[in-house]
Short mmCIF file of C-alpha atoms in Angstrom, two decimals:
data_model
loop_
_atom_site.label_atom_id
_atom_site.label_comp_id
_atom_site.label_asym_id
_atom_site.label_seq_id
_atom_site.Cartn_x
_atom_site.Cartn_y
_atom_site.Cartn_z
CA MET A 999 -22.54 0.20 -11.21
CA ARG A 1000 -24.49 0.09 -14.59
CA ASP A 1001 -27.70 0.42 -12.69
CA VAL A 1002 -28.17 4.17 -13.53
CA SER A 1003 -31.46 5.73 -11.98
CA ARG A 1004 -34.40 5.41 -14.18
CA SER A 1005 -35.10 9.17 -13.68
CA TRP A 1006 -31.87 9.83 -15.70
CA ALA A 1007 -31.53 9.42 -19.38
CA SER A 1008 -28.55 7.49 -20.53
CA ARG A 1009 -26.58 6.89 -23.69
CA PRO A 1010 -24.03 4.51 -24.92
CA LEU A 1011 -20.55 5.65 -24.33
CA GLY A 1012 -19.44 4.92 -27.92
CA GLU A 1013 -21.69 7.89 -29.16
CA VAL A 1014 -19.90 10.38 -27.46
CA ILE A 1015 -16.22 9.30 -27.38
CA ALA A 1016 -13.22 8.54 -29.79
CA ILE A 1017 -10.80 5.81 -28.90
CA THR A 1018 -7.30 6.16 -29.95
CA LYS A 1019 -4.88 3.16 -29.32
CA GLY A 1020 -1.20 4.24 -28.21
CA ARG A 1021 1.64 3.58 -30.42
CA LYS A 1022 5.28 2.38 -29.68
CA PRO A 1023 7.48 5.49 -30.49
CA PRO A 1024 10.58 4.98 -32.85
CA ARG A 1025 12.91 5.89 -30.06
CA LEU A 1026 13.02 6.31 -26.26
CA VAL A 1027 15.68 8.32 -24.31
CA ALA A 1028 16.51 8.52 -20.71
CA ASP A 1029 16.63 12.16 -20.32
CA SER A 1030 14.11 15.15 -21.23
CA SER A 1031 16.47 17.21 -23.03
CA ARG A 1032 15.79 18.61 -26.57
CA ASN A 1033 12.11 19.10 -25.78
CA ALA A 1034 11.44 15.34 -25.27
CA MET A 1035 8.27 14.42 -24.02
CA PRO A 1036 7.43 11.79 -21.18
CA TYR A 1037 6.59 8.37 -22.13
CA ALA A 1038 3.26 7.66 -20.69
CA THR A 1039 3.32 3.90 -19.16
CA THR A 1040 1.30 2.70 -16.32
CA SER A 1041 4.39 3.16 -14.27
CA LEU A 1042 4.37 7.03 -14.88
CA PHE A 1043 0.47 7.21 -13.95
CA ARG A 1044 1.16 5.40 -10.86
CA SER A 1045 4.28 6.92 -9.65
CA GLY A 1046 4.11 10.57 -11.18
CA THR A 1047 7.71 10.13 -12.49
CA ALA A 1048 8.81 9.83 -15.92
CA THR A 1049 11.84 7.47 -16.61
CA GLN A 1050 11.68 7.51 -20.50
CA PHE A 1051 11.22 10.19 -22.96
CA VAL A 1052 10.34 10.50 -26.72
CA PRO A 1053 12.59 12.89 -28.77
CA SER A 1054 10.67 15.77 -30.17
CA GLU A 1055 11.32 14.80 -33.90
CA ASP A 1056 9.44 11.57 -33.31
CA LEU A 1057 6.35 13.05 -31.87
CA PRO A 1058 4.41 13.33 -35.17
CA SER A 1059 4.23 9.58 -35.46
CA CYS A 1060 3.00 9.03 -31.90
CA VAL A 1061 -0.17 9.41 -29.83
CA VAL A 1062 -0.09 12.52 -27.44
CA THR A 1063 -2.39 12.45 -24.59
CA PRO A 1064 -4.18 15.96 -23.66
CA ILE A 1065 -4.15 16.88 -20.02
CA GLY A 1066 -7.26 15.65 -18.43
CA CYS A 1067 -8.65 13.22 -20.78
CA PRO A 1068 -9.08 9.68 -19.53
CA VAL A 1069 -6.54 7.13 -20.49
CA LEU A 1070 -7.29 3.33 -20.21
CA ILE A 1071 -4.94 0.35 -19.71
CA TRP A 1072 -5.94 -1.48 -22.75
CA ASP A 1073 -3.86 -4.53 -22.64
CA GLY A 1074 -2.64 -6.83 -19.65
CA SER A 1075 -4.05 -8.03 -16.44
CA ASN A 1076 -5.01 -4.58 -15.41
CA ALA A 1077 -7.09 -4.00 -18.57
CA GLY A 1078 -9.93 -1.56 -18.11
CA GLU A 1079 -8.05 0.57 -15.31
CA VAL A 1080 -8.27 4.42 -16.12
CA PHE A 1081 -6.10 7.23 -15.34
CA VAL A 1082 -6.28 11.08 -15.88
CA GLY A 1083 -4.35 11.97 -18.99
CA LYS A 1084 -0.82 13.97 -18.76
CA ASP A 1085 0.96 15.75 -21.48
CA ALA A 1086 2.86 12.81 -22.48
CA VAL A 1087 3.29 10.17 -25.40
CA LEU A 1088 0.84 7.32 -24.88
CA ALA A 1089 2.41 3.82 -24.71
CA SER A 1090 1.06 1.00 -27.09
CA THR A 1091 -0.74 -1.07 -24.10
CA MET A 1092 -3.14 1.93 -23.35
CA ALA A 1093 -5.82 3.94 -25.28
CA LEU A 1094 -6.79 7.62 -25.23
CA ILE A 1095 -10.60 8.03 -24.51
CA LYS A 1096 -11.43 11.53 -26.10
CA PRO A 1097 -15.00 12.68 -25.07
CA ASP A 1098 -17.04 14.88 -27.12
CA GLU A 1099 -16.79 17.95 -24.88
CA SER A 1100 -19.71 19.61 -26.18
CA VAL A 1101 -21.78 16.99 -24.25
CA VAL A 1102 -19.32 15.24 -21.97
CA ASP A 1103 -17.04 16.59 -19.30
CA PRO A 1104 -13.50 14.81 -19.46
CA GLY A 1105 -13.37 14.44 -15.71
CA PHE A 1106 -16.98 13.12 -15.61
CA CYS A 1107 -15.84 10.47 -18.38
CA TYR A 1108 -12.94 9.47 -16.22
CA LEU A 1109 -14.72 8.97 -13.17
CA PHE A 1110 -17.68 7.04 -14.97
CA LEU A 1111 -14.99 4.83 -16.39
CA LYS A 1112 -13.48 4.14 -12.83
CA THR A 1113 -17.02 2.65 -12.19
CA ALA A 1114 -16.80 0.16 -15.09
CA PHE A 1115 -13.29 -1.43 -14.16
CA ASP A 1116 -15.08 -4.66 -13.10
CA GLU A 1117 -17.11 -4.89 -16.39
CA LEU A 1118 -14.17 -3.92 -18.68
CA ASN A 1119 -11.62 -6.23 -16.95
CA GLY A 1120 -13.98 -9.08 -16.56
CA GLY A 1121 -15.07 -8.79 -20.26
CA THR A 1122 -11.61 -8.93 -21.92
CA THR A 1123 -10.76 -10.73 -24.99
CA GLY A 1124 -7.69 -12.52 -26.22
CA SER A 1125 -6.21 -15.73 -25.34
CA THR A 1126 -2.63 -14.84 -24.36
CA ILE A 1127 -2.85 -11.26 -23.50
CA PRO A 1128 -6.26 -9.92 -22.51
CA HIS A 1129 -7.50 -6.74 -24.25
CA VAL A 1130 -10.37 -4.29 -23.59
CA SER A 1131 -13.32 -5.35 -25.62
CA LYS A 1132 -14.17 -2.30 -27.74
CA LEU A 1133 -17.76 -3.50 -28.02
CA THR A 1134 -18.03 -3.87 -24.18
CA LEU A 1135 -16.51 -0.21 -23.81
CA THR A 1136 -18.63 1.31 -26.35
CA ALA A 1137 -21.91 -0.32 -24.95
CA LEU A 1138 -21.41 1.07 -21.38
CA GLN A 1139 -24.53 3.25 -20.58
CA MET A 1140 -23.33 6.70 -19.39
CA PRO A 1141 -25.79 9.03 -17.55
CA ALA A 1142 -26.66 11.96 -19.95
CA LEU A 1143 -26.49 14.71 -17.65
CA PRO A 1144 -26.22 18.48 -18.31
CA LEU A 1145 -22.82 19.58 -18.59
CA ASP A 1146 -22.86 21.82 -15.56
CA GLU A 1147 -23.94 18.87 -13.21
CA GLN A 1148 -21.25 16.70 -14.68
CA ARG A 1149 -18.64 19.39 -13.83
CA LEU A 1150 -20.02 19.62 -10.08
CA ILE A 1151 -19.91 15.95 -9.84
CA SER A 1152 -16.16 15.68 -11.19
CA GLY A 1153 -15.05 18.73 -9.17
CA LEU A 1154 -16.22 17.04 -6.07
CA LEU A 1155 -14.78 13.78 -6.57
CA PHE A 1156 -11.58 15.07 -7.64
CA LYS A 1157 -11.54 17.04 -4.32
CA MET A 1158 -11.84 13.70 -2.66
CA GLU A 1159 -9.10 12.01 -4.69
CA GLU A 1160 -6.88 15.00 -3.86
CA ALA A 1161 -7.81 14.80 -0.05
CA ILE A 1162 -6.76 10.92 -0.37
CA ALA A 1163 -3.52 11.87 -2.06
CA ILE A 1164 -2.75 14.30 0.89
CA GLN A 1165 -3.11 11.76 3.41
CA VAL A 1166 -0.92 9.30 1.34
CA THR A 1167 1.70 12.14 1.22
CA PHE A 1168 1.49 12.82 5.07
CA ALA A 1169 1.76 9.19 5.99
CA THR A 1170 4.83 8.78 3.58
CA THR A 1171 6.22 11.95 5.06
CA ALA A 1172 5.72 10.37 8.56
CA GLN A 1173 7.25 7.12 7.52
CA GLU A 1174 10.53 8.83 6.22
CA LEU A 1175 10.60 10.72 9.53
CA LYS A 1176 10.51 7.61 11.52
CA ARG A 1177 13.32 6.02 9.66
CA ALA A 1178 15.39 9.19 9.98
CA ALA A 1179 14.70 9.13 13.77
CA MET A 1180 15.51 5.42 14.06
CA ARG A 1181 18.82 5.91 12.42
CA GLU A 1182 19.47 8.72 14.90
CA LEU A 1183 18.09 7.07 17.93
CA PHE A 1184 19.89 3.67 17.51
CA THR A 1185 23.23 5.26 16.63
CA ARG A 1186 23.50 8.44 18.90
CA GLY A 1187 20.93 7.81 21.76
CA LEU A 1188 19.48 10.59 23.41
CA ARG A 1189 22.23 11.61 25.93
CA GLY A 1190 24.63 13.20 23.33
CA GLU A 1191 27.48 10.61 24.39
CA ALA A 1192 30.44 9.40 22.49
CA GLN A 1193 30.06 6.55 20.10
CA LYS A 1194 31.76 3.16 19.63
CA ASP A 1195 31.98 0.90 16.85
CA THR A 1196 30.32 -2.52 16.94
CA GLU A 1197 29.57 -5.40 14.65
CA ILE A 1198 26.45 -3.66 13.89
CA GLY A 1199 27.92 -0.21 13.50
CA LEU A 1200 28.15 2.98 15.61
CA VAL A 1201 26.09 3.11 18.88
CA PRO A 1202 26.34 5.13 22.15
CA GLU A 1203 29.54 4.15 24.20
CA SER A 1204 27.55 3.28 27.22
CA TRP A 1205 25.22 0.89 25.39
CA GLU A 1206 25.40 -2.86 25.56
CA LEU A 1207 25.19 -5.42 22.85
CA ALA A 1208 23.83 -8.76 23.24
CA SER A 1209 21.87 -11.46 21.14
CA ILE A 1210 18.30 -11.80 21.18
CA GLY A 1211 18.73 -15.32 22.80
CA SER A 1212 20.65 -13.75 25.70
CA HIS A 1213 17.63 -12.21 27.28
CA HIS A 1214 14.72 -13.73 25.26
CA SER A 1215 13.23 -17.19 24.60
CA VAL A 1216 12.60 -17.71 20.88
CA VAL A 1217 10.28 -20.38 19.64
CA SER A 1218 8.19 -21.01 16.53
CA GLY A 1219 4.50 -22.10 16.34
CA GLY A 1220 2.66 -24.75 14.18
CA THR A 1221 -0.25 -25.44 12.02
CA PRO A 1222 -2.90 -28.02 12.87
CA SER A 1223 -3.78 -30.58 10.12
CA ARG A 1224 -6.01 -28.78 7.78
CA GLY A 1225 -7.56 -32.28 6.89
CA ASN A 1226 -9.06 -32.43 10.46
CA PRO A 1227 -12.08 -30.24 10.91
CA ALA A 1228 -12.09 -30.92 14.58
CA TYR A 1229 -8.84 -28.74 14.81
CA TRP A 1230 -10.47 -25.71 13.14
CA THR A 1231 -14.25 -25.84 13.01
CA GLY A 1232 -15.58 -23.53 15.82
CA GLY A 1233 -12.13 -22.59 16.92
CA ALA A 1234 -11.67 -19.61 19.13
CA ILE A 1235 -8.06 -19.50 19.71
CA PRO A 1236 -6.55 -16.88 17.58
CA TRP A 1237 -3.91 -18.15 15.25
CA VAL A 1238 -1.42 -15.74 13.61
CA LYS A 1239 -0.15 -16.21 10.00
CA THR A 1240 2.92 -14.32 8.73
CA THR A 1241 1.08 -12.22 6.39
CA GLU A 1242 -0.47 -10.74 9.48
CA VAL A 1243 2.95 -9.85 11.13
CA ASP A 1244 3.13 -6.19 9.54
CA TYR A 1245 4.65 -3.59 11.94
CA CYS A 1246 1.47 -3.56 14.07
CA VAL A 1247 -0.17 -4.67 17.28
CA ILE A 1248 -2.22 -7.83 16.48
CA ASN A 1249 -5.62 -7.63 18.21
CA GLU A 1250 -7.41 -10.17 16.04
CA THR A 1251 -6.51 -12.79 13.48
CA GLY A 1252 -8.12 -14.10 10.25
CA GLU A 1253 -8.19 -17.70 11.59
CA HIS A 1254 -8.89 -19.49 14.79
CA ILE A 1255 -8.06 -22.88 16.09
CA THR A 1256 -9.77 -25.43 18.52
CA PRO A 1257 -7.91 -26.33 21.95
CA LEU A 1258 -7.71 -29.95 20.21
CA GLY A 1259 -5.80 -28.27 17.30
CA LEU A 1260 -3.59 -26.54 19.83
CA GLU A 1261 -2.78 -29.67 21.71
CA SER A 1262 -2.38 -31.93 18.35
CA SER A 1263 0.25 -29.41 16.82
CA ALA A 1264 3.45 -27.68 17.45
CA ALA A 1265 1.48 -24.49 18.08
CA LYS A 1266 1.48 -22.87 21.72
CA MET A 1267 -0.32 -20.10 23.44
CA LEU A 1268 1.72 -16.97 23.48
CA PRO A 1269 1.15 -14.35 26.12
CA LYS A 1270 0.05 -10.88 25.17
CA GLY A 1271 3.06 -8.61 24.31
CA THR A 1272 5.07 -11.28 22.59
CA LEU A 1273 6.98 -10.24 19.68
CA LEU A 1274 6.54 -11.96 16.52
CA MET A 1275 8.98 -12.00 13.61
CA ALA A 1276 8.15 -13.47 10.04
CA MET A 1277 10.91 -15.89 9.16
CA TYR A 1278 9.48 -16.93 5.64
CA GLY A 1279 8.56 -15.00 2.54
CA GLN A 1280 10.34 -14.05 -0.69
CA GLY A 1281 8.52 -10.74 -0.91
CA VAL A 1282 8.52 -8.17 1.89
CA THR A 1283 7.21 -10.34 4.63
CA ARG A 1284 10.39 -12.04 5.80
CA GLY A 1285 11.92 -10.00 8.75
CA LYS A 1286 8.87 -8.12 9.57
CA VAL A 1287 7.77 -7.75 13.19
CA ALA A 1288 4.63 -7.31 15.12
CA ILE A 1289 3.46 -7.34 19.02
CA LEU A 1290 0.59 -9.60 20.25
CA GLY A 1291 -2.14 -7.36 21.60
CA ILE A 1292 -4.02 -10.49 22.80
CA GLU A 1293 -3.17 -14.29 23.65
CA ALA A 1294 -2.71 -16.08 20.64
CA ALA A 1295 -1.06 -19.08 18.78
CA CYS A 1296 1.09 -18.73 15.45
CA ASN A 1297 2.24 -20.70 12.73
CA GLN A 1298 5.70 -22.31 12.21
CA ALA A 1299 6.80 -19.39 9.92
CA CYS A 1300 6.70 -17.05 13.03
CA ALA A 1301 9.34 -16.61 15.63
CA ALA A 1302 7.96 -15.80 18.90
CA ILE A 1303 10.11 -13.72 21.16
CA THR A 1304 9.50 -13.46 25.01
CA PRO A 1305 11.62 -11.75 27.37
CA LYS A 1306 13.42 -13.90 30.02
CA ASP A 1307 14.41 -10.91 32.15
CA ASP A 1308 13.81 -6.99 32.13
CA THR A 1309 17.07 -6.00 30.34
CA VAL A 1310 15.30 -5.21 27.19
CA LEU A 1311 11.90 -3.64 26.95
CA PRO A 1312 9.57 -5.30 24.31
CA ARG A 1313 8.55 -1.94 22.78
CA TYR A 1314 12.20 -0.95 22.46
CA LEU A 1315 13.04 -4.24 20.74
CA TYR A 1316 10.11 -3.97 18.30
CA HIS A 1317 11.40 -0.70 17.03
CA PHE A 1318 15.05 -1.87 17.08
CA LEU A 1319 14.16 -4.74 14.93
CA THR A 1320 12.20 -2.60 12.76
CA SER A 1321 15.10 -0.55 12.11
CA ARG A 1322 17.24 -3.60 11.31
CA TYR A 1323 14.82 -4.92 8.69
CA ASP A 1324 17.02 -4.94 5.63
CA LYS A 1325 19.76 -6.44 7.51
CA ILE A 1326 17.84 -9.12 9.08
CA ARG A 1327 16.18 -10.05 5.61
CA SER A 1328 19.87 -10.43 4.27
CA LEU A 1329 20.72 -13.16 6.86
CA ALA A 1330 18.14 -15.60 5.30
CA HIS A 1331 19.66 -18.81 3.73
CA GLY A 1332 18.42 -21.80 1.85
CA GLY A 1333 17.88 -23.17 -1.69
CA GLN A 1334 15.06 -21.91 -3.93
CA GLN A 1335 13.23 -20.21 -1.05
CA GLN A 1336 15.49 -18.25 1.54
CA ASN A 1337 14.21 -18.16 5.07
CA LEU A 1338 15.29 -17.25 8.52
CA ASN A 1339 15.23 -19.79 11.26
CA LEU A 1340 15.26 -19.81 15.01
CA GLU A 1341 18.98 -20.02 15.37
CA ILE A 1342 19.55 -16.96 13.07
CA VAL A 1343 16.79 -15.05 15.16
CA ARG A 1344 18.33 -15.94 18.51
CA ASP A 1345 21.75 -14.69 17.24
CA LEU A 1346 20.55 -11.22 16.16
CA SER A 1347 22.57 -8.66 17.96
CA VAL A 1348 20.68 -6.04 19.86
CA ALA A 1349 22.29 -2.78 21.00
CA HIS A 1350 20.37 -1.17 23.86
CA PRO A 1351 20.66 1.45 26.63
CA GLN A 1352 21.52 -0.11 29.96
CA THR A 1353 18.69 1.98 31.71
CA ALA A 1354 15.17 1.06 31.05
CA ASP A 1355 14.40 4.79 31.30
CA GLU A 1356 16.26 5.75 28.20
CA GLN A 1357 14.82 2.58 26.24
CA HIS A 1358 11.39 3.70 27.25
CA GLU A 1359 11.95 7.45 25.91
CA ILE A 1360 13.28 6.12 22.62
CA ALA A 1361 10.06 3.77 22.37
CA THR A 1362 7.87 6.63 23.26
CA ILE A 1363 9.22 8.76 20.64
CA LEU A 1364 8.87 6.09 18.02
CA ASP A 1365 5.51 5.15 19.25
CA ALA A 1366 4.21 8.65 18.72
CA LEU A 1367 5.38 8.61 15.13
CA ASP A 1368 3.72 5.28 14.62
CA ARG A 1369 0.35 6.79 15.85
CA LYS A 1370 0.82 9.57 13.45
CA ILE A 1371 1.45 7.20 10.44
CA ALA A 1372 -1.64 5.12 11.46
CA LEU A 1373 -3.64 8.18 11.89
CA HIS A 1374 -3.18 9.27 8.23
CA ARG A 1375 -3.58 5.64 6.97
CA GLN A 1376 -6.69 5.57 8.89
CA LYS A 1377 -7.91 8.89 7.53
CA ARG A 1378 -7.07 7.64 3.81
CA ALA A 1379 -9.15 4.51 4.32
CA VAL A 1380 -12.16 6.77 5.55
CA LEU A 1381 -11.84 8.93 2.55
CA GLU A 1382 -11.40 6.18 0.11
CA GLU A 1383 -14.58 4.50 1.42
CA LEU A 1384 -16.43 7.86 1.36
CA PHE A 1385 -15.25 8.44 -2.33
CA GLN A 1386 -16.47 4.94 -3.38
CA SER A 1387 -19.80 5.48 -2.00
CA LEU A 1388 -20.03 9.00 -3.36
CA LEU A 1389 -18.93 7.85 -6.71
CA HIS A 1390 -21.45 5.01 -6.70
CA LYS A 1391 -24.47 7.25 -5.54
CA LEU A 1392 -23.65 10.28 -7.77
CA MET A 1393 -23.23 8.10 -10.83
CA THR A 1394 -26.45 6.17 -10.33
CA GLY A 1395 -28.62 9.12 -9.31
CA ALA A 1396 -28.90 7.95 -5.67
CA ILE A 1397 -27.90 11.41 -4.58
CA ARG A 1398 -27.41 14.77 -6.56
CA VAL A 1399 -24.17 16.82 -5.93
CA ALA A 1400 -26.35 19.80 -5.00
CA ASP A 1401 -27.51 18.14 -1.99
CA LEU A 1402 -24.09 17.77 -0.50
CA ASP A 1403 -21.95 20.12 1.57
CA LEU A 1404 -18.31 19.10 1.49
CA SER A 1405 -16.90 22.70 1.81
CA ALA A 1406 -14.35 21.65 4.26
CA LEU A 1407 -12.50 19.66 1.44
CA PRO A 1408 -9.48 21.31 -0.29
CA PRO A 1409 -9.89 22.61 -3.72
CA ALA A 1410 -8.41 20.32 -6.30
CA SER A 1411 -7.68 20.15 -10.02
CA ALA A 1412 -8.62 17.28 -12.38
CA THR A 1413 -4.97 17.41 -13.58
CA ALA A 1414 -3.29 17.10 -10.20
#
């Protein structure tokens, strides 16, 4: 990103900015009463929500960030990451980057620093805790553009960032709507009937309760030896890892095995439509489900669930198990690493309508919400790719902002 167009003049960033490290305030309080100011940590910038505040009487000894000025993570593994400043007290692990606004637009400075993350993060100093190198930072070559062009660039790219944030909000709202819909559908159904109390809570009175093993076969997969290239090299059989089991239809996999690898391990071919559940994972992986959109094998950390009869529709079961994620995770056991196992999965209770029609209706409603979530995630991904492309091309002079027509983008503010 440092390859600025030769047609543009540049200048060292250090010539046009002042750097002020944050300082730890004398006190932090949990509420914003008495005109206390938010304490600006990375958590505040990422979430937008303040959890700590600095009393007004302590402000003279602190560094207060002006709205819109770039703020840089100075210490730690994310050193070099930049945020748009808020009206807040700056944490000691961060630094205020104050540009000379007679020659540099603060928004343009922020966006320029976004392009410099790899250079700043890769050039940190300090043996225990990495720090941004002041020498590296001040030596960065910033395009010396007229202020009006800087403002055009920052205005355009802030619109892009706001459009991305809108898609994040839409996807989050759709996810919350799906969670609410699952709670309603799996406790009340679609027919407005009376409820009964069961071992998994309230369900419609006519519904049945049965273990997964009553109507499904549950097996695990296997991993061919990594030490034998004949099991992997040139393989064409899709092989699923638990990290790929993430509330989705799996149509491709990151790794493939050979027929010999399949025959020489516990891995087995699973038909399209098989439901997979991740049995291992201390983070968020354990308990997640996915559906195979292709024939594939899986590793031993996945439970492969296939129907033995037509009692429970696969898509219905997928959504029901999704709704039970937290409960399923809590059933794991073991020593240092708690996991599920095939016996636990087989014993999981499933409440379901007796008719395939009602199961299909419930699955159809939740499928529609999944499509909505996926659409907003896809839009976000496209916008993020476009943002990165525009950021690079505008900062290097490959294109000029006056040549672009993005009038369909919503208005945005650098301080949003």
